[in-house]
Short mmCIF file of C-alpha atoms in Angstrom, two decimals:
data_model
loop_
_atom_site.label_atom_id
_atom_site.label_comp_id
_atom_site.label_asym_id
_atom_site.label_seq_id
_atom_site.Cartn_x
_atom_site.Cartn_y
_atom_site.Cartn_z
CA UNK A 246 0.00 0.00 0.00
CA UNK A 247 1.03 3.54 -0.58
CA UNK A 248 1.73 5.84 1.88
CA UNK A 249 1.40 8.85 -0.53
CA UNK A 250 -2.39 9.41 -0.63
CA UNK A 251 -3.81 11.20 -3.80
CA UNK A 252 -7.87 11.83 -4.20
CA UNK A 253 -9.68 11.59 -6.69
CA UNK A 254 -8.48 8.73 -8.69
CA UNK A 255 -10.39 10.01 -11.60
CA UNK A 256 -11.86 13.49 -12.65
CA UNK A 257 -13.12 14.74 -15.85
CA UNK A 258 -13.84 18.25 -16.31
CA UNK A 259 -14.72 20.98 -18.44
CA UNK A 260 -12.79 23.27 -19.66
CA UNK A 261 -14.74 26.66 -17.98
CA UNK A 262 -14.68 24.47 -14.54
CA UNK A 263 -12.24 24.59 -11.51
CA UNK A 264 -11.56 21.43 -9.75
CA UNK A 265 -8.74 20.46 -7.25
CA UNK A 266 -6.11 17.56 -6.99
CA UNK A 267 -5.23 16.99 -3.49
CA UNK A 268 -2.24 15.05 -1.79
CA UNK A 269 -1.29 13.68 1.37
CA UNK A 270 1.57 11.66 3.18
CA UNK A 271 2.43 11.04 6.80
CA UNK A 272 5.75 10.01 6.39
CA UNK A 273 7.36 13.20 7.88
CA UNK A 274 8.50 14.04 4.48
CA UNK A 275 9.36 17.91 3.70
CA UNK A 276 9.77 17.58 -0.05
CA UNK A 277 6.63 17.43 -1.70
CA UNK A 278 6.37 17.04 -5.94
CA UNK A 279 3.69 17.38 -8.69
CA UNK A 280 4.45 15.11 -11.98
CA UNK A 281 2.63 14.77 -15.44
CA UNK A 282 2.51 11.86 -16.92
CA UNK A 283 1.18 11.39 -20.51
CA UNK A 284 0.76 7.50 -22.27
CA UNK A 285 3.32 5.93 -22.82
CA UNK A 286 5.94 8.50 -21.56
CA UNK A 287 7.99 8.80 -18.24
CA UNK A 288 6.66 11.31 -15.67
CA UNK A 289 7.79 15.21 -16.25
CA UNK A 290 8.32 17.51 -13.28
CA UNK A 291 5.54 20.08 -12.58
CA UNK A 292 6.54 21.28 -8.79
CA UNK A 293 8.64 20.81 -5.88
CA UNK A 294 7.92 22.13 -2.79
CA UNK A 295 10.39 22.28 0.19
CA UNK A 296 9.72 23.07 3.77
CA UNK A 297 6.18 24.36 2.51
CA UNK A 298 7.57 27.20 0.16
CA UNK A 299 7.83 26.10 -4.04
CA UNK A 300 11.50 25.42 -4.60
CA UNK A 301 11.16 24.61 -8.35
CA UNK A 302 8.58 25.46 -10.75
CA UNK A 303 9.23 24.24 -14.43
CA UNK A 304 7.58 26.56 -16.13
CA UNK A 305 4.17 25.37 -15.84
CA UNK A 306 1.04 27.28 -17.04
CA UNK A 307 -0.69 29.46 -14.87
CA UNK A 308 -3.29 27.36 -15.21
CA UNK A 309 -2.10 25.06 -12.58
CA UNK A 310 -1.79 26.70 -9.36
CA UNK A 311 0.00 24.23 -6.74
CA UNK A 312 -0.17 25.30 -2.89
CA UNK A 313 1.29 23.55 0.41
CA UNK A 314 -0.69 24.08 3.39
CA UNK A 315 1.16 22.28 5.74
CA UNK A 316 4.15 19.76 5.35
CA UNK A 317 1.08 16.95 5.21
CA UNK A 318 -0.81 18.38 2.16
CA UNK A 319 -0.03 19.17 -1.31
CA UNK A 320 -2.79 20.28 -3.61
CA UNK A 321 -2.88 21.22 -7.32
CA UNK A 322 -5.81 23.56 -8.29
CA UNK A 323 -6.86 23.37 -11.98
CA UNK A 324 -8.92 25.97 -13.48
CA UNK A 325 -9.43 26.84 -17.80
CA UNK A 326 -7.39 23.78 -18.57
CA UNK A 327 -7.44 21.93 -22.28
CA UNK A 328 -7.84 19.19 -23.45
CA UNK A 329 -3.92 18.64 -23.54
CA UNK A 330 -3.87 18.91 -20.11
CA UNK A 331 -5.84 15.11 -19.84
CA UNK A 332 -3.00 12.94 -18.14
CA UNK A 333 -2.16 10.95 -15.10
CA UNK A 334 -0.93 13.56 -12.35
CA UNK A 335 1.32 12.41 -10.07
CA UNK A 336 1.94 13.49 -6.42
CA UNK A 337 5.28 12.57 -4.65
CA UNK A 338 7.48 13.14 -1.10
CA UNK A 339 10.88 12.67 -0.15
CA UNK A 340 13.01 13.07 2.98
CA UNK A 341 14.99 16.23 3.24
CA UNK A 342 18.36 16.83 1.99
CA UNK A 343 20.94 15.25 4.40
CA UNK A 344 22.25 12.61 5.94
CA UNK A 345 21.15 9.16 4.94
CA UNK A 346 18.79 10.43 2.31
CA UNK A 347 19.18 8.35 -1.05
CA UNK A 348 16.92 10.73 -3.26
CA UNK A 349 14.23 8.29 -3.01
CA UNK A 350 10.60 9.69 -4.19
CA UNK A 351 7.56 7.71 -3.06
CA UNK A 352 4.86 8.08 -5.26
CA UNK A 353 0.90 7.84 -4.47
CA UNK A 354 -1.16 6.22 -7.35
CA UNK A 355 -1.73 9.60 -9.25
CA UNK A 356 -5.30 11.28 -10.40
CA UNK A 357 -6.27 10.47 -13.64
CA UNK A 358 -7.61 13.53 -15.04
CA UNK A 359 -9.41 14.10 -18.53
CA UNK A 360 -10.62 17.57 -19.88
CA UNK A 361 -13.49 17.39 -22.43
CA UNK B 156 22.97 18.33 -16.89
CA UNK B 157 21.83 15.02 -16.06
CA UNK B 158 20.21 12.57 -18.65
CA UNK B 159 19.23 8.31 -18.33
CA UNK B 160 18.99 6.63 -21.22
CA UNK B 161 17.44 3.11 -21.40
CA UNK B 162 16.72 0.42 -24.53
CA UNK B 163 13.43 0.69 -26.38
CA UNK B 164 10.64 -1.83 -25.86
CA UNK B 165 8.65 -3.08 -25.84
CA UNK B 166 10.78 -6.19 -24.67
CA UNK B 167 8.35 -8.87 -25.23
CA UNK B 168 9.46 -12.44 -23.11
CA UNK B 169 8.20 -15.71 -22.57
CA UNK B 170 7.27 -16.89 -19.13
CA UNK B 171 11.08 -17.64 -17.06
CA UNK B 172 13.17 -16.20 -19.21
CA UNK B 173 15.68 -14.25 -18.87
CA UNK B 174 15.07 -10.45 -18.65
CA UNK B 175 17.87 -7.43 -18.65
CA UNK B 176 16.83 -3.73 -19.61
CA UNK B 177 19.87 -1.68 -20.28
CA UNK B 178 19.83 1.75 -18.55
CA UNK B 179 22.76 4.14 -18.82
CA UNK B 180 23.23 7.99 -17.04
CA UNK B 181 25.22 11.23 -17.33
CA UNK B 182 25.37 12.65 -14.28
CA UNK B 183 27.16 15.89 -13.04
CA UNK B 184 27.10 14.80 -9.30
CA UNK B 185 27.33 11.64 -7.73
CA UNK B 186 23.72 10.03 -8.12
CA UNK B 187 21.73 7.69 -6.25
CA UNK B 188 20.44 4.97 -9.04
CA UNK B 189 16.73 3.52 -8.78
CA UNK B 190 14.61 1.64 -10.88
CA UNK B 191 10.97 2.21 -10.47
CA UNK B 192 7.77 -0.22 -11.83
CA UNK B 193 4.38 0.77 -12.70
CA UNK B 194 1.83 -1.68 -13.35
CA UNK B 195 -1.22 -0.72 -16.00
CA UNK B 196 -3.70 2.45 -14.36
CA UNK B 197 -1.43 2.87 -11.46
CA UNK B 198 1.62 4.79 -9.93
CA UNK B 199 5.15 4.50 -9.68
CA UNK B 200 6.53 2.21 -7.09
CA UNK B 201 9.79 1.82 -6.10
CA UNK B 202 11.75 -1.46 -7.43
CA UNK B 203 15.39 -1.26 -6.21
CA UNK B 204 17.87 1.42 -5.40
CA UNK B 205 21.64 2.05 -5.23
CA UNK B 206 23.08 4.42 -3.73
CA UNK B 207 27.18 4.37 -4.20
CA UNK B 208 29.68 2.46 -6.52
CA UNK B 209 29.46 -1.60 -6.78
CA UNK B 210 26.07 -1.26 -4.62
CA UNK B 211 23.88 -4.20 -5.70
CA UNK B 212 19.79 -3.34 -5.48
CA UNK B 213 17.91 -6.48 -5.33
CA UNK B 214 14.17 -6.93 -4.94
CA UNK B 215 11.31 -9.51 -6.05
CA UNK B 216 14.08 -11.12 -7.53
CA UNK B 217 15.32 -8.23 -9.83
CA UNK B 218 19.14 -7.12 -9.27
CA UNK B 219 20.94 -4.21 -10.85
CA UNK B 220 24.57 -3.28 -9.91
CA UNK B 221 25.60 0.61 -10.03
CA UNK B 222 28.57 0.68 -12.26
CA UNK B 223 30.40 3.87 -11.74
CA UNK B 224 32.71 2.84 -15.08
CA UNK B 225 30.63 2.53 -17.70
CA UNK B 226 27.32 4.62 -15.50
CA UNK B 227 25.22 1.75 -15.77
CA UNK B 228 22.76 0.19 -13.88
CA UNK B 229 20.91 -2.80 -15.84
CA UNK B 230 18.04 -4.57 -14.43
CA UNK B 231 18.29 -8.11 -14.50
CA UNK B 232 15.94 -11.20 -13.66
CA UNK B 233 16.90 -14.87 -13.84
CA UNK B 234 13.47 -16.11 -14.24
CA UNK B 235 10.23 -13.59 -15.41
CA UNK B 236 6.46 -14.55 -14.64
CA UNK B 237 3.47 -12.79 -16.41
CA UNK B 238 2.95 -10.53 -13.48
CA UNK B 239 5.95 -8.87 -14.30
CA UNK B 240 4.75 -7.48 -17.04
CA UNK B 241 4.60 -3.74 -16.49
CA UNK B 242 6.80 -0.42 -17.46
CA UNK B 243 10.01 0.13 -16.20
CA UNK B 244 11.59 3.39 -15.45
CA UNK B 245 15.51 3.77 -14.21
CA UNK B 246 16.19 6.74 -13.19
CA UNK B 247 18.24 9.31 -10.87
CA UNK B 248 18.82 11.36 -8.09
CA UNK B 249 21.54 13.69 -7.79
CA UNK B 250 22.17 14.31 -4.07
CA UNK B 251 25.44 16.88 -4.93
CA UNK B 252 23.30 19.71 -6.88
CA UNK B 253 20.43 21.68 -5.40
CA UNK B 254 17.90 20.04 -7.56
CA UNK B 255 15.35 17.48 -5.94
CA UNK B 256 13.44 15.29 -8.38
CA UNK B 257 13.85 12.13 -10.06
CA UNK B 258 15.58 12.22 -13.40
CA UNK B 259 13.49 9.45 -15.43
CA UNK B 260 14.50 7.46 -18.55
CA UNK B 261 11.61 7.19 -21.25
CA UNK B 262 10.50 3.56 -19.53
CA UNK B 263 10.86 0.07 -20.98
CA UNK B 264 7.36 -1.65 -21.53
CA UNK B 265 8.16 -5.30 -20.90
CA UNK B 266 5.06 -8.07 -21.72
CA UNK B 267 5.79 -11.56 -20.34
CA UNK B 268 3.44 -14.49 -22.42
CA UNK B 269 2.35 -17.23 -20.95
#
């Protein structure tokens, strides 16, 4: 089972609507990570967040608006997306830098999200 | 900058044969190595890691061996079962730059027949 909990599995919306991703972990974790993943490719970096404050943000439309409540939550508001934007999103955490940290990511089961 | 490059699939196998997916990486630091799994409709999980020169990663019976000399790390099973079938990602983590995420290579669809 994963730890990293992502709701909902599946969303379709418009592309007028706003909807929400959301994200969870309680594994202490301070790193906190958005990835899009389209068919058949590997998952590309959206966000990183890092003690609560966005460390890296790869250019990503405006259209995506991430935010970190608390070291718990991650959420990724949607709002005017395309129909490009239909993918499987992808919510990760990760141990701070330091001391016995590998670089491992641990990833929840993603949102699969399709704009009509 | 940092890059992972591994063999096209799909790989297509019979049932207990033997499996290897090539995976090599440019790195500017000194990365940790990991090869993640994901099954059909769900996420990534975690296969096996490395995290330093000669380190084997072994799990579910997969092994791959972090080879600093020619910046490898191929995945390797003696024996595949249908279950297996999934897409594989290697990929990397460079612990020396300021940059946290995963490098990923493009993934490696493998399909095991019965």
């Amino acid at each position: 089972d994963t730890e990293v909990t992502q709701t909902p599995k599946h969303l379709v919306m418009g592309m007028t609507n706003k909807k929400s991703l959301k994200c969870e972990q309680h594994m202490g974790h301070r790193a906190m990570y958005w990835y899009k993943q389209k068919a058949k490719k590997p998952p590309e970096l959206m966000f990183v967040y890092s003690y609560e404050k966005l460390s890296i943000n790869e250019s990503v439309p405006s259209r995506f608006s991430p935010e970190c409540p608390n070291s718990s939550l991650l959420n990724l508001h949607l709002h005017a997306l395309q129909p490009e934007d239909s993918a499987l999103y992808l919510c990760a955490s990760s141990q701070d830098r330091g001391r016995g940290n590998t670089g491992e990511l641990f990833f929840g089961e993603g949102s699969r999200l399709t704009v009509l | 900058g940092n890059s992972v490059t591994q063999m096209e699939g799909p790989v297509t196998l019979s049932e207990e044969a033997f499996l290897t997916i090539n995976c090599t990486y440019t790195a500017t630091g000194y990365p940790s190595l990991f090869w993640y799994v994901q099954y059909p409709g769900e996420g990534l999980q975690l296969l096996l890691k490395a995290t330093k020169a000669d380190d084997k990663g072994s799990n579910k019976g997969f092994e791959a061996t972090y080879r600093k000399e020619t910046t490898s790390f191929h995945l390797e099973k003696g024996s595949v079962q249908v279950s297996d079938s999934a897409v594989y990602f290697c990929a990397l983590s460079d612990r020396d730059t300021g940059r946290r995420a995963l490098t990923f290579g493009s993934g490696t669809r493998l399909q095991v027949q019965p």
